[in-house]
C-alpha positions as semicolon CSV with decimal commas, in nm:
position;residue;x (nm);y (nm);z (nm)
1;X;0,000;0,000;0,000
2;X;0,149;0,348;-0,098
3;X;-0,076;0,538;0,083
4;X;-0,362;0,522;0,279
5;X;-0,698;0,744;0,339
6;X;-0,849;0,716;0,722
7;X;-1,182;0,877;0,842
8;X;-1,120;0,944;1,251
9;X;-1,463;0,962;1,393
10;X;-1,446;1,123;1,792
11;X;-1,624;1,407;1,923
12;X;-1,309;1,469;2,215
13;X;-1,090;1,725;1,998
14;X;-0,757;1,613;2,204
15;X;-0,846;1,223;2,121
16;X;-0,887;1,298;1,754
17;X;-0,536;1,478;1,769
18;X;-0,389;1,196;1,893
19;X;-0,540;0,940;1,658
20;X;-0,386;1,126;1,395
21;X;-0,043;1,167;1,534
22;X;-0,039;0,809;1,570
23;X;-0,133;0,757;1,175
24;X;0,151;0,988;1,094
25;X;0,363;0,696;1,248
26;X;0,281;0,424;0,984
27;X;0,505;0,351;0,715
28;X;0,306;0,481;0,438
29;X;0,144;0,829;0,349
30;X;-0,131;0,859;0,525
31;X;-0,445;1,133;0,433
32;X;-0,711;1,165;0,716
33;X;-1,045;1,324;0,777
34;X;-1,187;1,387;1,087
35;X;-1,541;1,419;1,214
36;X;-1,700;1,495;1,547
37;X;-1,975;1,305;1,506
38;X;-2,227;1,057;1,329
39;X;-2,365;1,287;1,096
40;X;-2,040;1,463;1,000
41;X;-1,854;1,145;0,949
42;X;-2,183;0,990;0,738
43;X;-2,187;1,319;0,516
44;X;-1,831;1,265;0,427
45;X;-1,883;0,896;0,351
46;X;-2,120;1,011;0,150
47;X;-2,022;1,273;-0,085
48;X;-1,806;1,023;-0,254
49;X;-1,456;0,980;0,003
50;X;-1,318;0,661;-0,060
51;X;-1,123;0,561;0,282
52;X;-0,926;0,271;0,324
53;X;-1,051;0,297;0,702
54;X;-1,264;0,403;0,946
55;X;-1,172;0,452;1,297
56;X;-1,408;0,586;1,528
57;X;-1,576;0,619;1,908
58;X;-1,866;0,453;2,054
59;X;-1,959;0,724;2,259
60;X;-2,081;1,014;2,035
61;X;-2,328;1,280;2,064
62;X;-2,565;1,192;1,829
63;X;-2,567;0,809;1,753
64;X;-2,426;0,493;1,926
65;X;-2,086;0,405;1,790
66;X;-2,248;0,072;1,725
67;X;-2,548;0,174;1,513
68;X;-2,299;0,390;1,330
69;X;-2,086;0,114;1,292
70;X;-2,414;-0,126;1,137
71;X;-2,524;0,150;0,933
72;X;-2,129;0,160;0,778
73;X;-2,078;-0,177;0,748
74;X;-2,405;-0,251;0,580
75;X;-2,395;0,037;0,322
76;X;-2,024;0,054;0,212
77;X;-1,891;-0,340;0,340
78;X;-1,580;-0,262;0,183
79;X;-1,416;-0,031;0,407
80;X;-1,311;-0,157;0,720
81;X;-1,463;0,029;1,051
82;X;-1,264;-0,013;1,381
83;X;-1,420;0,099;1,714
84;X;-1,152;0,306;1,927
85;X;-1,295;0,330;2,304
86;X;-1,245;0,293;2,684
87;X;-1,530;0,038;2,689
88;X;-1,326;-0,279;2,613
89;X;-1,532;-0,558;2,789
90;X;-1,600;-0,828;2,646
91;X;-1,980;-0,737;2,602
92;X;-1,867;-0,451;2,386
93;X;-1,630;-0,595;2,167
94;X;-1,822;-0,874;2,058
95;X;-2,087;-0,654;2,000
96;X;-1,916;-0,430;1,784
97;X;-1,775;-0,697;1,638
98;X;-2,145;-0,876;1,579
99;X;-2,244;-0,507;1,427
100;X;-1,975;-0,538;1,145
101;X;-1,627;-0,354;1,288
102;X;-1,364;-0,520;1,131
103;X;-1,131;-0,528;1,506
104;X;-1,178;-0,317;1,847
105;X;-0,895;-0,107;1,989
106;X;-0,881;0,010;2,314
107;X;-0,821;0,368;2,435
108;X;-0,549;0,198;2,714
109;X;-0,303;0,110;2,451
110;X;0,020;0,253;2,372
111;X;0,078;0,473;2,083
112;X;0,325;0,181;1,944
113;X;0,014;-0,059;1,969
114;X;-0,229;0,146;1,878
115;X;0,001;0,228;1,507
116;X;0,036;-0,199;1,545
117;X;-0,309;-0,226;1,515
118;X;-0,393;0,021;1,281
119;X;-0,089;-0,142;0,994
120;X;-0,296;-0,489;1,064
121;X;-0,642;-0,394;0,985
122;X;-0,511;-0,169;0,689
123;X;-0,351;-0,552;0,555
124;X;-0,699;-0,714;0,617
125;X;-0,693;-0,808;0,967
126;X;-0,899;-0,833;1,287
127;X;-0,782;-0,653;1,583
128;X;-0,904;-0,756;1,910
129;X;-0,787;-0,663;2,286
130;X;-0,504;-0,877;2,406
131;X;-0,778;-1,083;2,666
132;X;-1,003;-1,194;2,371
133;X;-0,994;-1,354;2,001
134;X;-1,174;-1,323;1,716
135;X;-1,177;-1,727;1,697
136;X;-1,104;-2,025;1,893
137;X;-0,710;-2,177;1,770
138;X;-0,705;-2,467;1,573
139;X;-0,466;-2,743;1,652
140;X;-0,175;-2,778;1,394
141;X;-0,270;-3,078;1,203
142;X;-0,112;-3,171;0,898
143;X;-0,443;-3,011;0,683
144;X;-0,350;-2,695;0,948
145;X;0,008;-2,702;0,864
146;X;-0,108;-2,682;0,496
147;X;-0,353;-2,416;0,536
148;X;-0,102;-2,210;0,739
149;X;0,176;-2,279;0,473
150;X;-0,055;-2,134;0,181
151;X;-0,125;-1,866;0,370
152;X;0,200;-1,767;0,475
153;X;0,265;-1,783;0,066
154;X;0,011;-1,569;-0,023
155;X;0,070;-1,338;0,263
156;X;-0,274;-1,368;0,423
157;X;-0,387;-1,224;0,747
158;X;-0,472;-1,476;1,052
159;X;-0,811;-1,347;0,994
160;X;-0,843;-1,396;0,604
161;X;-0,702;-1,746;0,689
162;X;-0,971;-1,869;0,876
163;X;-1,187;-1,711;0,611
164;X;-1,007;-1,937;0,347
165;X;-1,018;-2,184;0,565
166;X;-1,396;-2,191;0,564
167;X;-1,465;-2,036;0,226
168;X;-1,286;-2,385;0,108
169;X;-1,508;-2,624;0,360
170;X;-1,786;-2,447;0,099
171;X;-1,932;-2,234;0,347
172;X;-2,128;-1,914;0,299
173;X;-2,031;-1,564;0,422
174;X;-2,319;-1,546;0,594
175;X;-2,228;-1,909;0,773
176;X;-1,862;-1,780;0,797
177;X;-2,013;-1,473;0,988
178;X;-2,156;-1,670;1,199
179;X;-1,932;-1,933;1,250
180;X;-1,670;-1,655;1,354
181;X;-1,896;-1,367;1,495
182;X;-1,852;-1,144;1,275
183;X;-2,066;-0,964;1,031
184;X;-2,092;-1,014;0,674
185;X;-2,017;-0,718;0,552
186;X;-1,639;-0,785;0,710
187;X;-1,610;-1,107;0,584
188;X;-1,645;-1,014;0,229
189;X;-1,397;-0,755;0,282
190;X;-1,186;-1,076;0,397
191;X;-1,288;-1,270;0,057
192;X;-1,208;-0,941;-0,157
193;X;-0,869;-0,974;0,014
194;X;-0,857;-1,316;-0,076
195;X;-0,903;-1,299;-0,414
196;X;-0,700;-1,027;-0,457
197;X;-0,408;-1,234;-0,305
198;X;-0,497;-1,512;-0,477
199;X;-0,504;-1,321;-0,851
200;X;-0,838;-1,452;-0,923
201;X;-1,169;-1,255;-1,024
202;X;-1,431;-1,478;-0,816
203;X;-1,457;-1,753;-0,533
204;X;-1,503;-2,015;-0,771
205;X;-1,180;-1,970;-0,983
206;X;-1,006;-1,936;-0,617
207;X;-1,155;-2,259;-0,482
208;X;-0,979;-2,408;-0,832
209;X;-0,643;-2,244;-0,715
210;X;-0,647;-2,368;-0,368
211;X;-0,750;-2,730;-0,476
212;X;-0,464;-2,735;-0,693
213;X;-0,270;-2,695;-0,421
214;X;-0,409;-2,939;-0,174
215;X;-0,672;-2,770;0,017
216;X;-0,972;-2,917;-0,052
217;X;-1,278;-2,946;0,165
């Protein structure tokens, strides 16, 4: 990625400042908007921005973070939406999660972690607290050591992985969504990913790929 384009959604002006200094630490370009609310950050959306991502609060003035965060996820699916906030229970996050962010940052981490975070939902991932995961670990069988191998040599994500993983077992996005919950909006952002990796234009001509190679349902 040469560059990237990031909507910060927070109504706390000295928050929003320090989102952004923390996107100036990535190691591409990066070209931010900011919005103090809902209805700002929905009228940029859409007038036609593209963004590669969307951080923003749950706590603002004139919507719930997670409604905002349904509404995105449902309308434009492929721009990933992370929820920045001090509520990191476990409640919250999977609800977030459930409503279609694509990972869940909390306000307690360093600047180092939060710009960690940040680089791995920009390459497709999901970012979780350090006390929870987006799914349970699978044991390294020899089909795991294959899966993780293909990965590794298309450079997938843990999280588009798991997608594959599934995808490959013949499974729907809207079974993978629920298998992993997540919502379906951020799974196909996963499959895009995929298929991007993979060179291919649909699922089909990528299940032909991956059977080629030895991953077959």
């Amino acid at each position: 990625m040469e560059s990237c384009r990031v909507l910060v959604i927070e109504d706390h002006a000295l928050v929003r400042e320090a989102l952004v200094r923390a996107l100036d630490q990535l190691d591409v370009p990066c070209h931010h908007a900011q919005a103090a609310c809902a209805g700002e950050a929905m009228a940029l959306v859409e007038a036609g921005n593209e963004y590669d991502l969307i951080l923003t609060d749950l706590m603002l003035p004139d919507m719930s973070g997670f409604s905002l965060v349904s509404v995105l996820a449902h309308r434009f699916p492929t721009i990933p939406v992370v929820v920045v906030s001090a509520l990191a229970d476990e409640a919250s996050v999977k609800r977030a999660l459930k409503a279609g962010a694509a990972g869940f940052i909390s306000k307690t981490m360093s600047s180092g972690q939060l710009v960690g975070a940040i680089r791995a939902v920009l390459e497709g991932g999901v970012v979780m607290p350090d006390n929870l995961s987006a799914a349970p670990a699978q044991p390294r069988t020899g089909r795991r050591r294959g899966i993780d191998s293909l990965a590794e040599q298309y450079g997938l994500t843990a999280a588009q992985t798991r997608v594959m993983e599934l995808m490959v077992e013949g499974r729907t996005n809207r079974e993978i969504a629920d298998l992993l919950g997540l919502a379906e909006g951020t799974i196909k952002v996963h499959c895009s990913a995929i298929l991007r990796a993979l060179g291919v234009p649909n699922r089909a001509q990528a299940l032909v790929v991956l059977a080629r190679q030895g991953l077959r349902a």
